[in-house]
Short mmCIF file of C-alpha atoms in Angstrom, two decimals:
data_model
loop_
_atom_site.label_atom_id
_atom_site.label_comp_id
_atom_site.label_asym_id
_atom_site.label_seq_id
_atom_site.Cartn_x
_atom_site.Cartn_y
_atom_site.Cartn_z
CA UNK J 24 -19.03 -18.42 -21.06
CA UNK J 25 -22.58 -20.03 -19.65
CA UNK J 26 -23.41 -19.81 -16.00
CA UNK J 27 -21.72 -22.54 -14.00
CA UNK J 28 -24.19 -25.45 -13.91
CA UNK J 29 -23.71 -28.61 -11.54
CA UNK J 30 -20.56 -27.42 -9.62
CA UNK J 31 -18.26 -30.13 -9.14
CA UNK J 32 -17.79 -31.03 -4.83
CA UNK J 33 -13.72 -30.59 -5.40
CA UNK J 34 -14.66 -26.94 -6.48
CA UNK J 35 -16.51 -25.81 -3.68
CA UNK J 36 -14.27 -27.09 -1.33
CA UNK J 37 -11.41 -25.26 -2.52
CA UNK J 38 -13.39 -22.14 -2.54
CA UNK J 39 -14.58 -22.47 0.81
CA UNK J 40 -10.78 -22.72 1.83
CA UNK J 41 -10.21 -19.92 -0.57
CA UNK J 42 -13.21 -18.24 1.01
CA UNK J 43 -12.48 -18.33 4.76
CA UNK J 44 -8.57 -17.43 4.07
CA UNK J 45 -9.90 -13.90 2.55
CA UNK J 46 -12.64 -13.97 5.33
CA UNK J 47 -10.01 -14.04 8.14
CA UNK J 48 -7.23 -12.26 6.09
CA UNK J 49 -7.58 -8.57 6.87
CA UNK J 50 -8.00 -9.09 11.01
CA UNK J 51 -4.49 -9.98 11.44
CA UNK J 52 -3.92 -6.41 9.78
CA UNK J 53 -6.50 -4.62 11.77
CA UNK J 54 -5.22 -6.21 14.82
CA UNK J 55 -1.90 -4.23 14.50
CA UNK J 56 -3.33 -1.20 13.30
CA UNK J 57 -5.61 -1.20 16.58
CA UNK J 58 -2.55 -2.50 18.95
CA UNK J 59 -0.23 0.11 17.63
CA UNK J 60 -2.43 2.91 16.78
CA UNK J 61 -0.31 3.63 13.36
CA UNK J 62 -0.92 2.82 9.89
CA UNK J 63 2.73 3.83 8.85
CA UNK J 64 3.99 2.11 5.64
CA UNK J 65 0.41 0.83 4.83
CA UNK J 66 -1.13 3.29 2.49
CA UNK J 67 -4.74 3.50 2.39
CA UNK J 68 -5.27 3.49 -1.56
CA UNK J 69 -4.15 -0.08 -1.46
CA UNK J 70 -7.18 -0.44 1.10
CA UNK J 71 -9.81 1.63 -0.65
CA UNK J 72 -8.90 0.23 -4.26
CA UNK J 73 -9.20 -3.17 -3.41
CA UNK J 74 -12.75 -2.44 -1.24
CA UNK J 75 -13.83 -1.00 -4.38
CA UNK J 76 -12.81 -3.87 -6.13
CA UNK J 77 -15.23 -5.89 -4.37
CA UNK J 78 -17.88 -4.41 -6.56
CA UNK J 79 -17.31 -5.38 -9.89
CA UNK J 80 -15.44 -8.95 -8.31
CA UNK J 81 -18.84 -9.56 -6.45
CA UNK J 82 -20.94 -8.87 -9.33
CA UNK J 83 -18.71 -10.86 -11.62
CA UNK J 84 -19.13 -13.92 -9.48
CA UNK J 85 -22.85 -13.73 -8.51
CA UNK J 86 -24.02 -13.10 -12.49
CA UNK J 87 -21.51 -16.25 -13.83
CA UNK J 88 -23.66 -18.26 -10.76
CA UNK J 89 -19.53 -19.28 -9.21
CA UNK J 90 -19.87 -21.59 -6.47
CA UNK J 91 -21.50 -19.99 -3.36
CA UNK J 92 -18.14 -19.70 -1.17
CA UNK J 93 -16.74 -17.72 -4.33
CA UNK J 94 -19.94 -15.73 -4.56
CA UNK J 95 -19.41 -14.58 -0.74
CA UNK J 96 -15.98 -14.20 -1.08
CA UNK J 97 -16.26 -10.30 -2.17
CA UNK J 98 -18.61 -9.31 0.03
CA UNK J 99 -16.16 -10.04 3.13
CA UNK J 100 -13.38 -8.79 1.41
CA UNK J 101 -15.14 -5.12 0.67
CA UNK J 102 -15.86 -4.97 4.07
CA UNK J 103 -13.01 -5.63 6.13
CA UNK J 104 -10.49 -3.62 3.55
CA UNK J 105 -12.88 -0.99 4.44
CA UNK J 106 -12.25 -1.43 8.12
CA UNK J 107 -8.53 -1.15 7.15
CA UNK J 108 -9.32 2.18 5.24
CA UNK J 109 -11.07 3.39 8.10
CA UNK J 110 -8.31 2.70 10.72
CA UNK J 111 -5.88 3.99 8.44
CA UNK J 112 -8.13 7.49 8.59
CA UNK J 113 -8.13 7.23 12.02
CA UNK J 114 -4.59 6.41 13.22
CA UNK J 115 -2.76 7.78 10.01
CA UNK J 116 -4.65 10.91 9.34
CA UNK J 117 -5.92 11.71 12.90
CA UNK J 118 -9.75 12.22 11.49
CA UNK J 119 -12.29 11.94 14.39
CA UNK J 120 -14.31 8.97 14.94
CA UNK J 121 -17.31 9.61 14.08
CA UNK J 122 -16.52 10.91 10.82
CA UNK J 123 -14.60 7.66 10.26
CA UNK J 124 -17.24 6.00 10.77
CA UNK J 125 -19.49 8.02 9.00
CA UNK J 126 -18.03 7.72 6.08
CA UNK J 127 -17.15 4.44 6.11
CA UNK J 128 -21.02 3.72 6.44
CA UNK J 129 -21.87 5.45 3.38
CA UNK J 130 -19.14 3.74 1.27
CA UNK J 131 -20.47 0.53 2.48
CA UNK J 132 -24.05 1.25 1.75
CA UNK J 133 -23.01 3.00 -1.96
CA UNK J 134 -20.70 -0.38 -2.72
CA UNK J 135 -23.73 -2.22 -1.54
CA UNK J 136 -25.72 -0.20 -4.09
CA UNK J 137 -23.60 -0.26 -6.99
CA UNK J 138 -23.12 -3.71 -6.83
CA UNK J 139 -26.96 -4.76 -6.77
CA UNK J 140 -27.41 -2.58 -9.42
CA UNK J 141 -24.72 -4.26 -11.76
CA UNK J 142 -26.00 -7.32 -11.06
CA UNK J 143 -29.50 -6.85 -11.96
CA UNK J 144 -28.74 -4.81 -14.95
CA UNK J 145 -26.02 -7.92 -15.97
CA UNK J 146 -27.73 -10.79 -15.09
CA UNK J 147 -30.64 -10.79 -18.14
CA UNK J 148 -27.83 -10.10 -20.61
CA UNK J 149 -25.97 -12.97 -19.48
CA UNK J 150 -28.20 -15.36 -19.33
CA UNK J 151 -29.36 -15.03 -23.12
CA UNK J 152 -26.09 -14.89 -24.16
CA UNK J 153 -24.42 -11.21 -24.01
CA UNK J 154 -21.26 -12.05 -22.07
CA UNK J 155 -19.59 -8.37 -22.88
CA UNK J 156 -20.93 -6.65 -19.83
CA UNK J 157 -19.68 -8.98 -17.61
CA UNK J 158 -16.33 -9.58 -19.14
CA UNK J 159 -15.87 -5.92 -18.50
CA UNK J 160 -16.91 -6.05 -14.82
CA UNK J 161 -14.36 -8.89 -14.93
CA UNK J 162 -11.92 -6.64 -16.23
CA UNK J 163 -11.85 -3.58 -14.11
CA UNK J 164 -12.05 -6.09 -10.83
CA UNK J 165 -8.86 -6.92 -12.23
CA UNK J 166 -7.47 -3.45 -12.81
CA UNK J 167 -8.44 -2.23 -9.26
CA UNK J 168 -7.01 -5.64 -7.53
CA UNK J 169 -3.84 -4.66 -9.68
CA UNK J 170 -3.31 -0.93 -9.27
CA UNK J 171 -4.30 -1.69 -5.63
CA UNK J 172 -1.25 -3.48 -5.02
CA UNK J 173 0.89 -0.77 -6.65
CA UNK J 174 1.25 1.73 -3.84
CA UNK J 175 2.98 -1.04 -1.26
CA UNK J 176 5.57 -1.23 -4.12
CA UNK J 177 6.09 3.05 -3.95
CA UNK J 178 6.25 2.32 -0.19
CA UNK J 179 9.18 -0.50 -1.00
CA UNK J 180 10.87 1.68 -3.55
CA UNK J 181 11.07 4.63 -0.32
CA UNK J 182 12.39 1.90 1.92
CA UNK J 183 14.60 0.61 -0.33
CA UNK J 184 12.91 -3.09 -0.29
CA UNK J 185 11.95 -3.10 3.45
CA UNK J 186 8.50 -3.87 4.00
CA UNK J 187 6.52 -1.63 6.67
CA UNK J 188 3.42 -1.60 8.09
CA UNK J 189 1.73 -4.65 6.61
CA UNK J 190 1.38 -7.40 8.82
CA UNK J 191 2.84 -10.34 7.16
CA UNK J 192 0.45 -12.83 8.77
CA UNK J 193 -2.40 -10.87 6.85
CA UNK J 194 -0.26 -10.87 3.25
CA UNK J 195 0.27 -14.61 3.35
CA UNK J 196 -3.22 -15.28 4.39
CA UNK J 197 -4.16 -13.32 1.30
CA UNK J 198 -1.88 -14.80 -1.05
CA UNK J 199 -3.44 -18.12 0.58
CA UNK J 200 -6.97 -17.22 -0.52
CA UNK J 201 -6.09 -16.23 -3.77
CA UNK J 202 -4.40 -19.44 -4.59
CA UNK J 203 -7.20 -22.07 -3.18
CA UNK J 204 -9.75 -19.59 -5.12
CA UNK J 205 -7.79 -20.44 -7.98
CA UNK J 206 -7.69 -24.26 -8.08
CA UNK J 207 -11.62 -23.73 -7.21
CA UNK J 208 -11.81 -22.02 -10.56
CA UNK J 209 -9.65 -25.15 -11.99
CA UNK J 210 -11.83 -27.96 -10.36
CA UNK J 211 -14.75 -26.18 -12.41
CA UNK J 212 -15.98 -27.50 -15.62
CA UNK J 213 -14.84 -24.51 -17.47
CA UNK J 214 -12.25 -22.52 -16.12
CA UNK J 215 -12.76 -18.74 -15.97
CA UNK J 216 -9.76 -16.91 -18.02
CA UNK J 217 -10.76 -13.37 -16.46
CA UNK J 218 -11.19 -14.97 -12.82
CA UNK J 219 -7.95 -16.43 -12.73
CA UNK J 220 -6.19 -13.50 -13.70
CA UNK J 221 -7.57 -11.83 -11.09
CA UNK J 222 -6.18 -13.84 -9.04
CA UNK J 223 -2.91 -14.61 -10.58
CA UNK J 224 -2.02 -10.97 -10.80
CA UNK J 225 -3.03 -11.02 -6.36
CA UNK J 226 -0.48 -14.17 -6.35
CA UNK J 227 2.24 -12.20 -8.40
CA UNK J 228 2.18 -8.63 -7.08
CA UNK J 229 2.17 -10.16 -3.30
CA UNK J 230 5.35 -12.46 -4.18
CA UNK J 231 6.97 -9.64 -5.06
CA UNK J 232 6.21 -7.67 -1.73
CA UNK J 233 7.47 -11.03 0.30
CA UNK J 234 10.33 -11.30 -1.89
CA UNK J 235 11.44 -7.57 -1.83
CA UNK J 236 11.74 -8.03 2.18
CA UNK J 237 13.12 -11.48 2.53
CA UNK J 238 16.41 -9.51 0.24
CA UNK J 239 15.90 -6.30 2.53
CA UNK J 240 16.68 -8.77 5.64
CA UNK J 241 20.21 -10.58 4.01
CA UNK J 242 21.28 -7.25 2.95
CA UNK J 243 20.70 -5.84 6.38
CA UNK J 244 21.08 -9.01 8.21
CA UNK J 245 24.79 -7.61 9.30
CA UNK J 246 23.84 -4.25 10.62
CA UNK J 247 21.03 -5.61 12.07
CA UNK J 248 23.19 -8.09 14.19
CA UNK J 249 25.17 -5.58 15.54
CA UNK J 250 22.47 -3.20 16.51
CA UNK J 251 21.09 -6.21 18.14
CA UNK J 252 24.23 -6.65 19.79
CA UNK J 253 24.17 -2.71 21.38
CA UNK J 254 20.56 -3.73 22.43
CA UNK J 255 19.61 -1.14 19.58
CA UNK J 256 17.25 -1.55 16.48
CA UNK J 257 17.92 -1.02 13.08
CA UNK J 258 15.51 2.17 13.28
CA UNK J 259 18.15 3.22 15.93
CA UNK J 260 20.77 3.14 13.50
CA UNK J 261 19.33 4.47 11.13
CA UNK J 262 18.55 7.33 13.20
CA UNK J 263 21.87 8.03 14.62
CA UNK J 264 23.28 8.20 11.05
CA UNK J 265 20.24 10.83 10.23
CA UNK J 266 21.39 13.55 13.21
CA UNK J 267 24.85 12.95 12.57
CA UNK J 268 24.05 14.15 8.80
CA UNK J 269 26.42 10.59 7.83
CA UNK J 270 25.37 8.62 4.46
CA UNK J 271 23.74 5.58 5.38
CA UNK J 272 23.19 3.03 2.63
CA UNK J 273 19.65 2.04 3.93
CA UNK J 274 18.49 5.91 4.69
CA UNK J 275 14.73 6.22 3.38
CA UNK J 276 14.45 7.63 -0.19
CA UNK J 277 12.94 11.23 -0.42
CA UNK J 278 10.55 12.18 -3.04
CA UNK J 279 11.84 14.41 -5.75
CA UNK J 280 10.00 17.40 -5.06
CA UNK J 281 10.94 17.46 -0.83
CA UNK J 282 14.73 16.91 -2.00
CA UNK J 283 14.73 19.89 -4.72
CA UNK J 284 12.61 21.96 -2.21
CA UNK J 285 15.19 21.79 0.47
CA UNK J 286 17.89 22.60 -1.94
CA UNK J 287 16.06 25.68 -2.94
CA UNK J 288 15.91 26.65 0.76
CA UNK J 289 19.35 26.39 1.23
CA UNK J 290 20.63 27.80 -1.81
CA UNK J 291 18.13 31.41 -0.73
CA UNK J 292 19.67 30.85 2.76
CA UNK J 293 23.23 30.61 1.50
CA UNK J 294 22.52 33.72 -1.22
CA UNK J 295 21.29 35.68 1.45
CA UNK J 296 24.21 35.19 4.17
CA UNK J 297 26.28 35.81 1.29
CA UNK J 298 24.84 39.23 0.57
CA UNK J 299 24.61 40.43 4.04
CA UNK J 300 28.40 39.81 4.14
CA UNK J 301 28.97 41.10 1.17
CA UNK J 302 27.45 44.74 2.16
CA UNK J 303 28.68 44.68 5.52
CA UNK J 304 32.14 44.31 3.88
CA UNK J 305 31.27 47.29 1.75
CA UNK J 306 30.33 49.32 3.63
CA UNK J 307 33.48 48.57 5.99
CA UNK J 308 35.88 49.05 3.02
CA UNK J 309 34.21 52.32 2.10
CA UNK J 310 34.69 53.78 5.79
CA UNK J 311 38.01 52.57 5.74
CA UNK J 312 38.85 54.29 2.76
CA UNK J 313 37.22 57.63 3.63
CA UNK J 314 39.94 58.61 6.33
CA UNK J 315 42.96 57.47 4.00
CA UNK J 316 41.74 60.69 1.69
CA UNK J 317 41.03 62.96 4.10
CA UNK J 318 44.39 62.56 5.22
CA UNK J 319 45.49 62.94 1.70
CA UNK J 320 43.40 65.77 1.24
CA UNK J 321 44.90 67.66 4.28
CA UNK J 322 48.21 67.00 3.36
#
């Protein structure tokens, strides 16, 4: 497809809406993280992936010549996913500060980097006429944005469709942005197919999270009024049922490997109570039996 020539006023509008949503998205998230000091529930691939998806998504827009709130778009998005990455390093995995922000410095300046670089080495191609570089940019911005939003869905599957972690506020301000972005890419001339997939995959994968924990609250919704009603959560509950060693229909799923680990511990615990009774009863039948034929021997 050509550059984008004469961009049409509805356009730019929309992406400045779209813009300022995914400018503003990501504080509501690092508000929480900084207010709670934990990260729980929001992993930090989901973070990193989509900051690196800035890359190719930035150069995509700046070679095809988008409108300018699209072309800016990126750029804000890398960083502040980065700042989520960051305070998920910090709260989550305890790292010290300065490495934090050490290193998220140097991914910021190497995006930076990579980024200029595609769009230099795109840009000549494109404009006489070789669209296959950037349709591939276009293509792994879409992979990233996808696979990005995959690990919330392992952290659904372990919660059994409750949502934790993510701030709400931020997910709806996303899904916000992505859908004003794409009517901005409708109002255009000629409608990107690659650029609205991006974002049609973002407007999917994030219904799915909201929809997950609107059916986690109506199956709880019972449980949860009666903890309410012991001025108790539903963590509470959950907990009590956990050091009672009950079955609770809501527990958190364990991985796999954890469950069939434990199992091997207590299977070598069991075996080896079992064998330490089994020689101490041995050795007591043997002394037992020692006296009974010495007494037959005397006789």
């Amino acid at each position: 497809m050509a550059p984008q020539q004469d961009i049409p006023v509805a356009a730019n509008v929309l992406g400045t809406i779209g813009t300022i949503f995914w400018c503003v998205q990501t504080i509501p998230q690092i508000w929480t993280n900084w207010r709670t000091k934990k990260t729980e529930g929001l992993p930090g691939s989901m973070m990193y992936l989509w900051a690196l998806c800035g890359v190719p998504f930035g150069a995509y827009n700046i070679v095809q010549c988008f409108n300018y709130p699209l072309q800016v778009q990126p750029q804000v998005f890398m960083a502040l996913c980065l700042v989520n990455w960051c305070q998920i390093l910090l709260y989550g995995s305890q790292w010290v500060l300065w490495k934090v922000v050490g290193i998220g410095l140097v991914n910021a300046v190497t995006f930076a980097g990579v980024e200029a670089t595609l769009i230099i080495t795109l840009q000549p191609a494109y404009n006489s006429g070789n669209s296959t570089g950037v349709f591939i940019v276009g293509i792994i911005a879409n992979i990233l944005l996808a696979v990005g939003l995959l690990p919330p869905y392992g952290e659904i599957w372990k919660r059994r469709g409750r949502v934790l972690g993510i701030n709400f506020l931020f997910l709806f301000m996303d899904w916000l942005g992505a859908f004003f972005s794409l009517l901005s890419l409708a109002a255009q001339k000629d409608f990107d197919v690659t650029g609205g997939a991006m974002y049609i995959v973002c407007l999917l994968l994030e219904s799915g999270i909201f929809l997950s924990h609107t059916i986690w609250l109506f199956r709880t919704r019972r449980l949860r009024q009666e903890a309410a009603s012991r001025g108790k959560t539903f963590d509470d509950i959950m907990a009590e049922h956990e050091e009672q060693g009950l079955t609770f229909e809501f527990s958190e799923r364990k991985f796999s490997r954890k469950i069939k680990k434990q199992e091997n511990d207590m299977e070598m615990g069991a075996t080896e109570r079992n064998g330490g009774s089994g020689g101490q009863t041995l050795e007591h039948s043997t002394v037992t039996a020692n006296p009974q034929d010495n007494r037959g021997r005397a006789t």
